[in-house]
Amino acid sequence: MDDIADAAARYLSAILRSAAGDLGADIAPGTTVVASTRRSGSNLAVAYPLGDRTIVWCSPELAPRLAPIAQARALSREQFVEAASVLGGRFAGAGHHRVLTNEATGRRVGGYRFTTLDRGADRDRALIEAFVAACPGDDLDEAELAIDELDAAIAALVDERGSIASYASARPWSVDAAFDDIAVITHPDHRARGLGTAVVGEFARRRRRQGRLLFYNCDVENVGSNRVAVAAGFQRVCTVVAAGFD
């Protein structure tokens, strides 16, 4: 198991290893277009600027169209968007990738109790169902929270009535299963109280003690989620950018 201080290096090696597996060859310096069957049917190309290498992941159907982007120079996010626009693409969003490189930070908030939840327990499932019903659809989509596809590891801050005020969960990151991919969402009635940072910080500390690495991904424009990630101690390792094609 890698030491937590090596999480950033582990992230980089995981991305390069996964891309090399899809390409069938090592990723050389410069910009490389990588077709992945896991992205079949998608009209998005996602660029990962990683220093002297930029990986542009896309579906096999989109790869021929993106071939002119491949070059000996590693494109920046802005350069990728510009190059994609020449090929008929349009900016489709960006996301910060962060990992926990030190002990998680956070805060204790009075009036709330931290607890773990079992998706298989009827009582816990009922609490989650009530929480999901109260949260906006866009927030649920951002956190990838669906009652029929609950993550195995779940934690929450509950209020004095025992209802969920803030919810965090983790699933193995699709690129490297040694990482927990963290999601968080706070009930609309309990926002602006620092609960997201509190639940993520405590959840991350406990998951780390269980030998897990921690990964946090959120949209660049999601101010609240970015604030939680920074306050909980996650460090940015990459900002990916997507371009969409008709």
PDB file of C-alpha atoms in Angstrom, residues 65-222:
ATOM      1  CA  ARG A  65     -11.783  13.028 -36.060  1.00  0.00           C
ATOM      2  CA  LEU A  66      -9.399  14.020 -33.282  1.00  0.00           C
ATOM      3  CA  ALA A  67      -6.295  12.607 -34.951  1.00  0.00           C
ATOM      4  CA  PRO A  68      -4.984  16.084 -36.000  1.00  0.00           C
ATOM      5  CA  ILE A  69      -4.708  17.046 -32.325  1.00  0.00           C
ATOM      6  CA  ALA A  70      -1.951  14.480 -31.697  1.00  0.00           C
ATOM      7  CA  GLN A  71       1.447  16.177 -31.747  1.00  0.00           C
ATOM      8  CA  ALA A  72       4.848  16.318 -30.084  1.00  0.00           C
ATOM      9  CA  ARG A  73       3.803  19.252 -27.897  1.00  0.00           C
ATOM     10  CA  ALA A  74       1.693  18.760 -24.768  1.00  0.00           C
ATOM     11  CA  LEU A  75      -1.356  20.980 -25.192  1.00  0.00           C
ATOM     12  CA  SER A  76      -2.650  23.053 -22.300  1.00  0.00           C
ATOM     13  CA  ARG A  77      -6.365  23.039 -21.474  1.00  0.00           C
ATOM     14  CA  GLU A  78      -6.895  26.237 -23.417  1.00  0.00           C
ATOM     15  CA  GLN A  79      -4.922  24.971 -26.400  1.00  0.00           C
ATOM     16  CA  PHE A  80      -6.921  21.738 -26.439  1.00  0.00           C
ATOM     17  CA  VAL A  81     -10.237  23.616 -26.469  1.00  0.00           C
ATOM     18  CA  GLU A  82      -8.976  25.830 -29.302  1.00  0.00           C
ATOM     19  CA  ALA A  83      -7.749  22.836 -31.318  1.00  0.00           C
ATOM     20  CA  ALA A  84     -11.029  20.989 -30.727  1.00  0.00           C
ATOM     21  CA  SER A  85     -13.029  24.006 -31.899  1.00  0.00           C
ATOM     22  CA  VAL A  86     -11.180  23.932 -35.228  1.00  0.00           C
ATOM     23  CA  LEU A  87     -12.443  20.347 -35.619  1.00  0.00           C
ATOM     24  CA  GLY A  88     -16.029  21.316 -34.801  1.00  0.00           C
ATOM     25  CA  GLY A  89     -15.915  20.745 -31.057  1.00  0.00           C
ATOM     26  CA  ARG A  90     -17.202  23.002 -28.314  1.00  0.00           C
ATOM     27  CA  PHE A  91     -16.178  23.505 -24.702  1.00  0.00           C
ATOM     28  CA  ALA A  92     -18.229  21.157 -22.515  1.00  0.00           C
ATOM     29  CA  GLY A  93     -16.865  21.791 -19.029  1.00  0.00           C
ATOM     30  CA  ALA A  94     -13.854  21.250 -16.814  1.00  0.00           C
ATOM     31  CA  GLY A  95     -13.238  19.428 -13.576  1.00  0.00           C
ATOM     32  CA  HIS A  96     -10.669  19.548 -10.797  1.00  0.00           C
ATOM     33  CA  HIS A  97      -9.135  16.229  -9.765  1.00  0.00           C
ATOM     34  CA  ARG A  98      -7.833  16.249  -6.207  1.00  0.00           C
ATOM     35  CA  VAL A  99      -6.243  13.680  -3.913  1.00  0.00           C
ATOM     36  CA  LEU A 100      -5.616  13.659  -0.191  1.00  0.00           C
ATOM     37  CA  THR A 101      -1.876  14.014   0.359  1.00  0.00           C
ATOM     38  CA  ASN A 102      -1.920  14.555   4.132  1.00  0.00           C
ATOM     39  CA  GLU A 103      -4.239  13.968   7.064  1.00  0.00           C
ATOM     40  CA  ALA A 104      -7.754  15.159   6.275  1.00  0.00           C
ATOM     41  CA  THR A 105      -8.872  18.369   7.929  1.00  0.00           C
ATOM     42  CA  GLY A 106     -12.332  19.467   8.858  1.00  0.00           C
ATOM     43  CA  ARG A 107     -14.399  20.803  11.676  1.00  0.00           C
ATOM     44  CA  ARG A 108     -16.845  19.677  14.300  1.00  0.00           C
ATOM     45  CA  VAL A 109     -20.304  21.194  14.075  1.00  0.00           C
ATOM     46  CA  GLY A 110     -22.522  21.304  17.138  1.00  0.00           C
ATOM     47  CA  GLY A 111     -25.949  19.713  16.939  1.00  0.00           C
ATOM     48  CA  TYR A 112     -24.937  17.006  14.461  1.00  0.00           C
ATOM     49  CA  ARG A 113     -23.634  13.479  14.942  1.00  0.00           C
ATOM     50  CA  PHE A 114     -21.350  11.578  12.557  1.00  0.00           C
ATOM     51  CA  THR A 115     -22.429   8.054  11.704  1.00  0.00           C
ATOM     52  CA  THR A 116     -21.859   5.385   9.078  1.00  0.00           C
ATOM     53  CA  LEU A 117     -24.793   3.896   7.197  1.00  0.00           C
ATOM     54  CA  ASP A 118     -25.473   0.445   5.796  1.00  0.00           C
ATOM     55  CA  ARG A 119     -27.233   0.468   2.431  1.00  0.00           C
ATOM     56  CA  GLY A 120     -28.570  -3.009   3.206  1.00  0.00           C
ATOM     57  CA  ALA A 121     -30.233  -2.019   6.485  1.00  0.00           C
ATOM     58  CA  ASP A 122     -33.903  -1.085   6.168  1.00  0.00           C
ATOM     59  CA  ARG A 123     -33.704   1.784   8.660  1.00  0.00           C
ATOM     60  CA  ASP A 124     -30.638   3.342   7.026  1.00  0.00           C
ATOM     61  CA  ARG A 125     -32.107   2.913   3.574  1.00  0.00           C
ATOM     62  CA  ALA A 126     -35.269   4.708   4.669  1.00  0.00           C
ATOM     63  CA  LEU A 127     -33.159   7.619   5.950  1.00  0.00           C
ATOM     64  CA  ILE A 128     -31.323   7.793   2.618  1.00  0.00           C
ATOM     65  CA  GLU A 129     -34.578   7.645   0.646  1.00  0.00           C
ATOM     66  CA  ALA A 130     -35.964  10.592   2.610  1.00  0.00           C
ATOM     67  CA  PHE A 131     -32.728  12.505   2.077  1.00  0.00           C
ATOM     68  CA  VAL A 132     -32.714  11.836  -1.678  1.00  0.00           C
ATOM     69  CA  ALA A 133     -36.343  12.971  -1.963  1.00  0.00           C
ATOM     70  CA  ALA A 134     -35.426  16.310  -0.379  1.00  0.00           C
ATOM     71  CA  CYS A 135     -32.360  17.094  -2.539  1.00  0.00           C
ATOM     72  CA  PRO A 136     -32.434  18.846  -5.953  1.00  0.00           C
ATOM     73  CA  GLY A 137     -31.962  16.600  -8.974  1.00  0.00           C
ATOM     74  CA  ASP A 138     -28.931  18.511 -10.244  1.00  0.00           C
ATOM     75  CA  ASP A 139     -27.154  18.023  -6.915  1.00  0.00           C
ATOM     76  CA  LEU A 140     -27.991  14.316  -6.920  1.00  0.00           C
ATOM     77  CA  ASP A 141     -26.577  14.009 -10.431  1.00  0.00           C
ATOM     78  CA  GLU A 142     -23.382  15.827  -9.432  1.00  0.00           C
ATOM     79  CA  ALA A 143     -22.911  13.440  -6.495  1.00  0.00           C
ATOM     80  CA  GLU A 144     -24.042  10.451  -8.593  1.00  0.00           C
ATOM     81  CA  LEU A 145     -26.451   9.598  -5.785  1.00  0.00           C
ATOM     82  CA  ALA A 146     -29.242   7.244  -6.857  1.00  0.00           C
ATOM     83  CA  ILE A 147     -31.193   5.132  -4.396  1.00  0.00           C
ATOM     84  CA  ASP A 148     -30.890   2.031  -6.587  1.00  0.00           C
ATOM     85  CA  GLU A 149     -27.107   2.420  -7.010  1.00  0.00           C
ATOM     86  CA  LEU A 150     -25.821   3.334  -3.553  1.00  0.00           C
ATOM     87  CA  ASP A 151     -22.109   3.186  -2.839  1.00  0.00           C
ATOM     88  CA  ALA A 152     -20.905   0.527  -0.416  1.00  0.00           C
ATOM     89  CA  ALA A 153     -19.242   3.011   1.963  1.00  0.00           C
ATOM     90  CA  ILE A 154     -21.612   5.686   3.276  1.00  0.00           C
ATOM     91  CA  ALA A 155     -21.362   8.216   6.104  1.00  0.00           C
ATOM     92  CA  ALA A 156     -23.572  11.049   7.250  1.00  0.00           C
ATOM     93  CA  LEU A 157     -24.066  13.841   9.723  1.00  0.00           C
ATOM     94  CA  VAL A 158     -27.502  13.459  11.268  1.00  0.00           C
ATOM     95  CA  ASP A 159     -29.436  16.164  13.076  1.00  0.00           C
ATOM     96  CA  GLU A 160     -31.122  15.957  16.469  1.00  0.00           C
ATOM     97  CA  ARG A 161     -34.121  14.180  14.924  1.00  0.00           C
ATOM     98  CA  GLY A 162     -31.880  11.540  13.391  1.00  0.00           C
ATOM     99  CA  SER A 163     -32.401  12.745   9.813  1.00  0.00           C
ATOM    100  CA  ILE A 164     -29.520  13.057   7.356  1.00  0.00           C
ATOM    101  CA  ALA A 165     -28.195  16.602   7.115  1.00  0.00           C
ATOM    102  CA  SER A 166     -25.064  15.905   5.052  1.00  0.00           C
ATOM    103  CA  TYR A 167     -24.120  12.732   3.184  1.00  0.00           C
ATOM    104  CA  ALA A 168     -20.783  11.391   1.929  1.00  0.00           C
ATOM    105  CA  SER A 169     -20.049   8.153   0.117  1.00  0.00           C
ATOM    106  CA  ALA A 170     -17.184   6.397  -1.628  1.00  0.00           C
ATOM    107  CA  ARG A 171     -16.764   3.937  -4.443  1.00  0.00           C
ATOM    108  CA  PRO A 172     -13.558   2.547  -5.967  1.00  0.00           C
ATOM    109  CA  TRP A 173     -12.223   5.039  -8.518  1.00  0.00           C
ATOM    110  CA  SER A 174     -12.684   3.616 -12.002  1.00  0.00           C
ATOM    111  CA  VAL A 175      -9.052   4.278 -12.959  1.00  0.00           C
ATOM    112  CA  ASP A 176      -7.403   2.850  -9.821  1.00  0.00           C
ATOM    113  CA  ALA A 177      -9.432   0.878  -7.284  1.00  0.00           C
ATOM    114  CA  ALA A 178      -6.947   1.729  -4.517  1.00  0.00           C
ATOM    115  CA  PHE A 179      -8.596   5.166  -4.395  1.00  0.00           C
ATOM    116  CA  ASP A 180     -11.980   5.990  -2.922  1.00  0.00           C
ATOM    117  CA  ASP A 181     -13.902   8.317  -5.241  1.00  0.00           C
ATOM    118  CA  ILE A 182     -15.627  10.636  -2.748  1.00  0.00           C
ATOM    119  CA  ALA A 183     -19.035  12.251  -3.238  1.00  0.00           C
ATOM    120  CA  VAL A 184     -20.826  14.647  -0.900  1.00  0.00           C
ATOM    121  CA  ILE A 185     -24.192  16.360  -0.783  1.00  0.00           C
ATOM    122  CA  THR A 186     -25.883  18.438   1.938  1.00  0.00           C
ATOM    123  CA  HIS A 187     -29.616  18.756   2.592  1.00  0.00           C
ATOM    124  CA  PRO A 188     -30.936  22.146   1.362  1.00  0.00           C
ATOM    125  CA  ASP A 189     -32.131  23.055   4.869  1.00  0.00           C
ATOM    126  CA  HIS A 190     -28.673  22.535   6.393  1.00  0.00           C
ATOM    127  CA  ARG A 191     -26.382  24.336   3.966  1.00  0.00           C
ATOM    128  CA  ALA A 192     -23.890  27.143   4.679  1.00  0.00           C
ATOM    129  CA  ARG A 193     -22.961  25.568   8.032  1.00  0.00           C
ATOM    130  CA  GLY A 194     -19.777  23.752   7.047  1.00  0.00           C
ATOM    131  CA  LEU A 195     -21.411  20.337   7.177  1.00  0.00           C
ATOM    132  CA  GLY A 196     -19.958  19.158   3.859  1.00  0.00           C
ATOM    133  CA  THR A 197     -16.413  19.769   5.075  1.00  0.00           C
ATOM    134  CA  ALA A 198     -17.209  18.156   8.419  1.00  0.00           C
ATOM    135  CA  VAL A 199     -18.620  14.943   6.963  1.00  0.00           C
ATOM    136  CA  VAL A 200     -15.968  14.594   4.242  1.00  0.00           C
ATOM    137  CA  GLY A 201     -13.122  15.316   6.654  1.00  0.00           C
ATOM    138  CA  GLU A 202     -14.204  12.708   9.199  1.00  0.00           C
ATOM    139  CA  PHE A 203     -15.161  10.184   6.525  1.00  0.00           C
ATOM    140  CA  ALA A 204     -11.773  10.611   4.802  1.00  0.00           C
ATOM    141  CA  ARG A 205      -9.879  10.198   8.072  1.00  0.00           C
ATOM    142  CA  ARG A 206     -11.671   6.933   8.776  1.00  0.00           C
ATOM    143  CA  ARG A 207     -11.258   5.611   5.249  1.00  0.00           C
ATOM    144  CA  ARG A 208      -7.553   6.449   5.343  1.00  0.00           C
ATOM    145  CA  ARG A 209      -7.164   4.443   8.544  1.00  0.00           C
ATOM    146  CA  GLN A 210      -8.665   1.533   6.626  1.00  0.00           C
ATOM    147  CA  GLY A 211      -5.848   1.797   4.071  1.00  0.00           C
ATOM    148  CA  ARG A 212      -7.672   3.714   1.361  1.00  0.00           C
ATOM    149  CA  LEU A 213      -6.358   6.535  -0.841  1.00  0.00           C
ATOM    150  CA  LEU A 214      -8.787   9.390  -1.390  1.00  0.00           C
ATOM    151  CA  PHE A 215      -9.831  11.023  -4.689  1.00  0.00           C
ATOM    152  CA  TYR A 216     -12.197  13.984  -5.131  1.00  0.00           C
ATOM    153  CA  ASN A 217     -13.531  15.151  -8.499  1.00  0.00           C
ATOM    154  CA  CYS A 218     -15.836  18.104  -9.035  1.00  0.00           C
ATOM    155  CA  ASP A 219     -16.818  20.614 -11.694  1.00  0.00           C
ATOM    156  CA  VAL A 220     -14.661  23.736 -11.793  1.00  0.00           C
ATOM    157  CA  GLU A 221     -17.768  25.903 -11.504  1.00  0.00           C
ATOM    158  CA  ASN A 222     -19.168  24.089  -8.459  1.00  0.00           C
TER     159      ASN A 222
END
